Coordinates of C-alpha atoms in Angstrom, one line a residue:
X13 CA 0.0 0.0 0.0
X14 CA 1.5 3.8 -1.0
X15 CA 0.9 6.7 1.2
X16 CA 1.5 9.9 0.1
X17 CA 3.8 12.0 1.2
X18 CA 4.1 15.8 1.0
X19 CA 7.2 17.2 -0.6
X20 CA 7.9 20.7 -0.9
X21 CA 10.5 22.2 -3.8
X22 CA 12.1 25.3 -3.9
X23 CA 12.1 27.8 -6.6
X24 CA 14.6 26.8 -9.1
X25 CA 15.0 23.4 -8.5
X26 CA 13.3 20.5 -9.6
X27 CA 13.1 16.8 -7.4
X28 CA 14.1 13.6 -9.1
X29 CA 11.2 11.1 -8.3
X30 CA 12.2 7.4 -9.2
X31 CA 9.3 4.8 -8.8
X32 CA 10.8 0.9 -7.9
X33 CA 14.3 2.6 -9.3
X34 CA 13.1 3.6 -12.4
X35 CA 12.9 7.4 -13.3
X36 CA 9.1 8.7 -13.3
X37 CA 8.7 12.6 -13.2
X38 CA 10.0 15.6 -11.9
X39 CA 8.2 17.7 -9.6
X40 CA 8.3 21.5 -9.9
X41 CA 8.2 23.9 -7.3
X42 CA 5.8 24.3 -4.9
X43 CA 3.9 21.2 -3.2
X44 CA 4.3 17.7 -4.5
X45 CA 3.1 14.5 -3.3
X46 CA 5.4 11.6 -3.6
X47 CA 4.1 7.9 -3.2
X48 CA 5.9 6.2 -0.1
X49 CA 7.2 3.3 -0.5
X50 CA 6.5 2.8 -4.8
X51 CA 8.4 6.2 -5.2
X52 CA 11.2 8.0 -3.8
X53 CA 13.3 11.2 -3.5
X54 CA 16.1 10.5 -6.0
X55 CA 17.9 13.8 -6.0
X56 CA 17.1 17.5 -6.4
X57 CA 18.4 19.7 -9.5
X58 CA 19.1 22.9 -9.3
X59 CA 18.9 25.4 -12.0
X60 CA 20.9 28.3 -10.7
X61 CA 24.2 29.7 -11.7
X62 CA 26.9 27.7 -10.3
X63 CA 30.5 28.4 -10.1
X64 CA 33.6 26.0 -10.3
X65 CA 37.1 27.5 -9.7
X66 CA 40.0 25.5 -10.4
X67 CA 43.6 25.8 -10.2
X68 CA 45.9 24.8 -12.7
X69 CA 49.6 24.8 -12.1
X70 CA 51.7 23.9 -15.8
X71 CA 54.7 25.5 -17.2
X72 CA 55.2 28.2 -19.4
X73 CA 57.5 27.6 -22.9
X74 CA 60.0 29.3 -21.3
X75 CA 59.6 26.5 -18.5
X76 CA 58.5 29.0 -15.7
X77 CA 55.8 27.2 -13.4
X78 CA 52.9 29.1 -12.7
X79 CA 49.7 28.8 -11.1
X80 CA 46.6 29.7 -13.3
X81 CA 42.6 29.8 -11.5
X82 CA 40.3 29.3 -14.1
X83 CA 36.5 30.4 -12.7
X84 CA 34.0 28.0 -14.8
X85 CA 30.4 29.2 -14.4
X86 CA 28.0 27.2 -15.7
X87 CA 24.0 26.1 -15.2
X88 CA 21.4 23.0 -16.2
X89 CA 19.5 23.6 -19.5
X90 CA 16.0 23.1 -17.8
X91 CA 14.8 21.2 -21.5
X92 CA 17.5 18.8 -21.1
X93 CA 17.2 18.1 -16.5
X94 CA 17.3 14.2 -17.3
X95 CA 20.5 13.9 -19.0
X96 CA 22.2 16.9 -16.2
X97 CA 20.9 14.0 -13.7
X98 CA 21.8 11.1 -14.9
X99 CA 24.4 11.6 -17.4
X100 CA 27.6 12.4 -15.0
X101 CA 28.4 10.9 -11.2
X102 CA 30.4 14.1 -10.5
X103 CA 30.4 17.4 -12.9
X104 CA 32.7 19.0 -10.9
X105 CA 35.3 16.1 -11.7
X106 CA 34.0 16.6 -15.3
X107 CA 34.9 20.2 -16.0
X108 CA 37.8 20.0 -13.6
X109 CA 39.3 17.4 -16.5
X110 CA 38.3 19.7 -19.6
X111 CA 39.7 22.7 -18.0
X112 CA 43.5 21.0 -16.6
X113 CA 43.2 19.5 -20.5
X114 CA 42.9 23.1 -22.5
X115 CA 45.2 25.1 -20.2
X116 CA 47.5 22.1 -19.7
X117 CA 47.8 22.2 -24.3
X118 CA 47.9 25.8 -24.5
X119 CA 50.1 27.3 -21.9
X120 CA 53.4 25.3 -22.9
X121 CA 53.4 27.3 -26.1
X122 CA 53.0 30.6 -24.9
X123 CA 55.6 32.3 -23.2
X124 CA 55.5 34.0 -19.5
X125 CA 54.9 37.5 -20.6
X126 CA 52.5 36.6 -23.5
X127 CA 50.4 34.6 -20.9
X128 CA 49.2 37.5 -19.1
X129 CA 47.9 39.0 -22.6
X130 CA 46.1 36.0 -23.8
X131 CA 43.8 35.4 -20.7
X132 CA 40.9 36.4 -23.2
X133 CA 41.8 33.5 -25.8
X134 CA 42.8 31.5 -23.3
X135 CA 39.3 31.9 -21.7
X136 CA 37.9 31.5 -24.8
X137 CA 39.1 28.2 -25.5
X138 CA 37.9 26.7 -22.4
X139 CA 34.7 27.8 -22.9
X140 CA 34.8 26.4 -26.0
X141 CA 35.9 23.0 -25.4
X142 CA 33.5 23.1 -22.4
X143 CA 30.2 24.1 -24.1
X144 CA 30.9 21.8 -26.7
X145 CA 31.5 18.7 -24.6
X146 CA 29.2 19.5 -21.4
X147 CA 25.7 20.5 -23.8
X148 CA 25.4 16.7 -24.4
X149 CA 25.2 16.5 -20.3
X150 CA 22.4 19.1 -19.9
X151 CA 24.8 22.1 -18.9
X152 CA 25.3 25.4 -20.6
X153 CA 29.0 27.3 -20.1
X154 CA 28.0 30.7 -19.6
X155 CA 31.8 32.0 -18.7
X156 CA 34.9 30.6 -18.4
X157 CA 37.3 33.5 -16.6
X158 CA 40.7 33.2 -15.8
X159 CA 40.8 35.3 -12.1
X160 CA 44.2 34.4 -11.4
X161 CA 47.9 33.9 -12.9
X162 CA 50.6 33.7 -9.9
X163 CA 54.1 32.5 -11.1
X164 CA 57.0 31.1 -8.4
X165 CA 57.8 34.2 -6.3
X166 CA 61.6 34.4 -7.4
X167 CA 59.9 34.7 -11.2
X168 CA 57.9 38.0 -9.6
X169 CA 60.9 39.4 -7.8
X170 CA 62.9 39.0 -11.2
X171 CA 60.6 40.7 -13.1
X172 CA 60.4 43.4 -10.6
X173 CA 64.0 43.7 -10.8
X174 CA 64.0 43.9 -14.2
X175 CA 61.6 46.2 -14.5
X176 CA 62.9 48.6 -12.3
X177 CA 66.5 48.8 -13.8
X178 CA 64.6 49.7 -16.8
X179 CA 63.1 52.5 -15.2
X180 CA 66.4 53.3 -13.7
X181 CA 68.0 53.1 -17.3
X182 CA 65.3 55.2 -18.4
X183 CA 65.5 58.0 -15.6
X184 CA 69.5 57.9 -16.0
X185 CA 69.1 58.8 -19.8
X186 CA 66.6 61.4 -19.2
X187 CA 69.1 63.1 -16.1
X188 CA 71.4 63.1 -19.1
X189 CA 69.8 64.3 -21.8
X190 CA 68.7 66.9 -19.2
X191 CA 72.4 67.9 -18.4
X192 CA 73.3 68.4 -21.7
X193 CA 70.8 70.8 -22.6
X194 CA 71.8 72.5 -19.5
X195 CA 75.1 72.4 -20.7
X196 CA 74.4 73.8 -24.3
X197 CA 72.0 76.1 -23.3
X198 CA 75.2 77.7 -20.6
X199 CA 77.3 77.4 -23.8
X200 CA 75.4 79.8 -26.3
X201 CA 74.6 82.4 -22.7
X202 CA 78.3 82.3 -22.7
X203 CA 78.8 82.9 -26.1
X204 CA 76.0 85.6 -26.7
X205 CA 77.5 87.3 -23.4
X206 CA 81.1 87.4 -25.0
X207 CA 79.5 89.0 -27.9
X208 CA 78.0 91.5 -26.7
X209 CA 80.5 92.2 -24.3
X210 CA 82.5 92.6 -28.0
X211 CA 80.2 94.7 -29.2
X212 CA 80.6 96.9 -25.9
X213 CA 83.9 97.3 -26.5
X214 CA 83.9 98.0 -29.9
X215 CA 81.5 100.8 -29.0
X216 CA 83.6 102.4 -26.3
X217 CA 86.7 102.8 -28.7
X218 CA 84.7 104.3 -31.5
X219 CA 83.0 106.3 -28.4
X220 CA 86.8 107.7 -27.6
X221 CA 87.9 107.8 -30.8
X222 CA 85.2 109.8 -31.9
X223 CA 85.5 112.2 -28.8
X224 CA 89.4 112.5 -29.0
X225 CA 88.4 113.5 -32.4
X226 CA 85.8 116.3 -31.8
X227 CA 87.9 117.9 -28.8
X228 CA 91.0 118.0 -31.3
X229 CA 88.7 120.1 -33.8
X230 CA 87.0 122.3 -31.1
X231 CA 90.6 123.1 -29.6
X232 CA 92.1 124.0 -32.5
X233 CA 89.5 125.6 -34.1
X234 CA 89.4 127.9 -30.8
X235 CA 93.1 128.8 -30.2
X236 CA 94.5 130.2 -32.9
X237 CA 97.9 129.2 -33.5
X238 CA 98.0 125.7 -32.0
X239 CA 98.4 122.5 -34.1
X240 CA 96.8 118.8 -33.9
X241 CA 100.0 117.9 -32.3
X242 CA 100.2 120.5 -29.2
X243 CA 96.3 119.5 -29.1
X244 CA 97.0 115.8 -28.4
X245 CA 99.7 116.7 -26.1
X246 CA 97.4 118.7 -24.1
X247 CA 94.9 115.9 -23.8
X248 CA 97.2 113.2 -23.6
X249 CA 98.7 115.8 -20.2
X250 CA 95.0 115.8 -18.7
X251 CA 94.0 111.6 -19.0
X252 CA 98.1 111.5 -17.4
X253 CA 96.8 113.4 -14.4
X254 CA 93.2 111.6 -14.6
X255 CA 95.4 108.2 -14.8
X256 CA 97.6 109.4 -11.5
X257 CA 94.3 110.3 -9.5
X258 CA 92.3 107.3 -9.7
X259 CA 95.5 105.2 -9.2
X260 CA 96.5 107.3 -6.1
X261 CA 92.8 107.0 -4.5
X262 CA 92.4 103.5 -4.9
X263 CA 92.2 101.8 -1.3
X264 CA 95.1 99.0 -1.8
X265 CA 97.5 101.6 -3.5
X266 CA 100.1 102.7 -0.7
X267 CA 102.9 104.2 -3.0
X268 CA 102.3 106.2 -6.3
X269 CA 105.9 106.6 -8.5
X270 CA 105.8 109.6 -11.2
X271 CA 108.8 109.9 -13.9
X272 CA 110.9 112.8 -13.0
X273 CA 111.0 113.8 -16.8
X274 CA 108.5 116.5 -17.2
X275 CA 108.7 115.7 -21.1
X276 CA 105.8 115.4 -23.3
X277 CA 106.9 112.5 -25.6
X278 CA 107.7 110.6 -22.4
X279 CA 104.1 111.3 -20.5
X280 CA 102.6 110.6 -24.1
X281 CA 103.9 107.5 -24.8
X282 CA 103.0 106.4 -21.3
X283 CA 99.6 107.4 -21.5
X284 CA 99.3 105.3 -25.3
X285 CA 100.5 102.5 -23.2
X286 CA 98.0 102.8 -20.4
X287 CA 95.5 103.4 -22.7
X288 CA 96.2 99.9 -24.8
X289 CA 96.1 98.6 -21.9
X290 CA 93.1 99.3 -20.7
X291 CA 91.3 98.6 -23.7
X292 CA 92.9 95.5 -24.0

C-alpha cells in the first residue's frame, strides 16, 4: 500500500522522483506528493548559476611554473534536467578534466609574458571546449574567466628587478639628456654674453675715438695758432693726471711713482701705453 507523502520544492529546483528505481517525473516547485514506498526522493536539480574554480599549475614555454585559477560558471538547461541528472556521477570532476586539458595544451606554447595577454583567448578556448562537450550532459557554459595567474615568487621578484632597472635606465638617460641641454644652453649664454661684451667694446673705442676726435677740432678751431699735435699733447697731459688720481685714490694703493722727466713724448707715450692697456 502507497501513502502519500508531502514534498515541498524550492524555486529553481526541480526533485528527481524514481518509482521501484526507475525514473518517473520531476516535480516542480511548490507542493508535491510523492508515493511512499512505490516512489522515492532521488535527488534534487538545481537550476541556478553555479560556479567552479580550479587551479591549474603547468609550465610556461619558457619552463617557468605558474599557477593559473580558471573560474567556470555554468548552469542546467531546464529542457535537457534528465540527462544533467543522470548523465555524470560528478560534474565538478567533469569540467575539472576539460579545463586542466585546455590550459595544460595551451600554456606550454606561450611564453610568460605573452600569458598575461592571452587570458581572453585562453578563456575563450575553455569555454569552448566546455560548451561543446558538457551540452550533451544538460549544462550550458555561460563564462569561463581566468581570475588568477601567480608565477613562483623568485619569477615575480625578477621581473620586478627587471623592471625597475629599466626605469632606472630610463631615468639615467633622461638626467642626461637633461644635463646636456643645461650644458648647451650655458654654452650659447656664454657665447652671446662674449658678444656683446664685444660689441661693448667695440662701441667704447669708437666712443673715444670719436670724442678725441671732436675735442681736437673744437681746440684747434678755438686757439688760434695751436696745431693737432700741441692739441694731443694737451689731452694726452690731462687723461696722465686723470690716470695718476684714480690710481693714487684706490684703497690697496700705498705708494704712487711719477717719472721725474717732465717731457711730453715721455708722458705721451705712457699714456698710449696705459691706454692699450686698458682697452685691452
Amino acid at each position: 500500500m502507497c501513502i502519500p507523502c508531502c514534498i515541498c520544492v524550492s524555486t529553481s529546483e526541480v526533485v528527481v522522483v524514481e518509482r521501484l528505481g526507475k525514473f518517473d517525473r520531476f516535480i516542480q516547485p511548490g507542493l508535491g506528493i510523492i508515493f511512499c514506498p512505490c516512489e522515492q526522493q532521488s535527488g534534487t536539480v538545481s537550476f541556478r548559476v553555479q560556479q567552479l574554480d580550479v587551479k591549474v599549475e603547468t609550465k610556461t614555454k619558457d619552463n617557468v611554473f605558474l599557477t593559473a585559477v580558471v573560474s567556470v560558471q555554468y548552469q542546467v538547461i531546464r529542457e535537457n534536467v534528465y540527462q544533467a541528472f543522470y548523465s555524470l556521477t560528478n560534474t565538478a570532476q567533469q569540467i575539472t578534466a576539460h579545463v586542466y586539458d585546455v590550459m595544460r595544451s595551451q600554456l606550454p606554447t606561450l611564453e610568460l609574458d605573452a600569458v598575461f595577454e592571452a587570458k581572453e583567448d585562453l578563456a575563450l578556448a575553455v569555454k569552448n571546449a566546455l560548451s561543446e562537450t558538457m551540452s550533451s550532459y544538460g549544462y550550458q557554459i555561460l563564462q569561463a574567466l581566468i581570475t588568477d595567474i601567480d608565477p613562483d615568487i623568485k619569477v615575480k621578484n625578477a621581473m620586478n628587478e627587471i623592471n625597475s632597472a629599466k626605469r632606472l635606465k630610463y631615468a639615467v638617460a633622461e638626467k642626461a639628456e637633461g644635463q646636456k641641454i643645461l650644458q648647451v644652453k650655458s654654452a650659447e649664454a656664454e657665447a652671446e654674453a662674449k658678444y656683446l661684451s664685444g660689441v661693448g667694446v667695440a662701441k667704447q673705442r669708437k666712443a673715444i675715438v670719436d670724442g678725441l676726435r671732436s675735442s681736437i677740432v673744437d681746440f684747434s678751431d678755438g686757439v688760434k695758432g695751436t696745431s693737432s699735435k700741441d692739441v694731443m699733447d694737451l689731452l694726452l697731459l690731462t687723461q696722465y693726471f686723470d690716470c695718476i688720481r684714480d690710481v693714487g685714490s684706490a684703497n690697496h694703493c700705498k705708494t704712487t711713482f711719477v717719472p721725474s722727466g717732465n717731457t711730453g713724448a715721455g708722458i705721451r707715450n705712457s699714456l698710449l701705453v696705459a691706454d692699450a692697456a686698458k682697452l685691452s
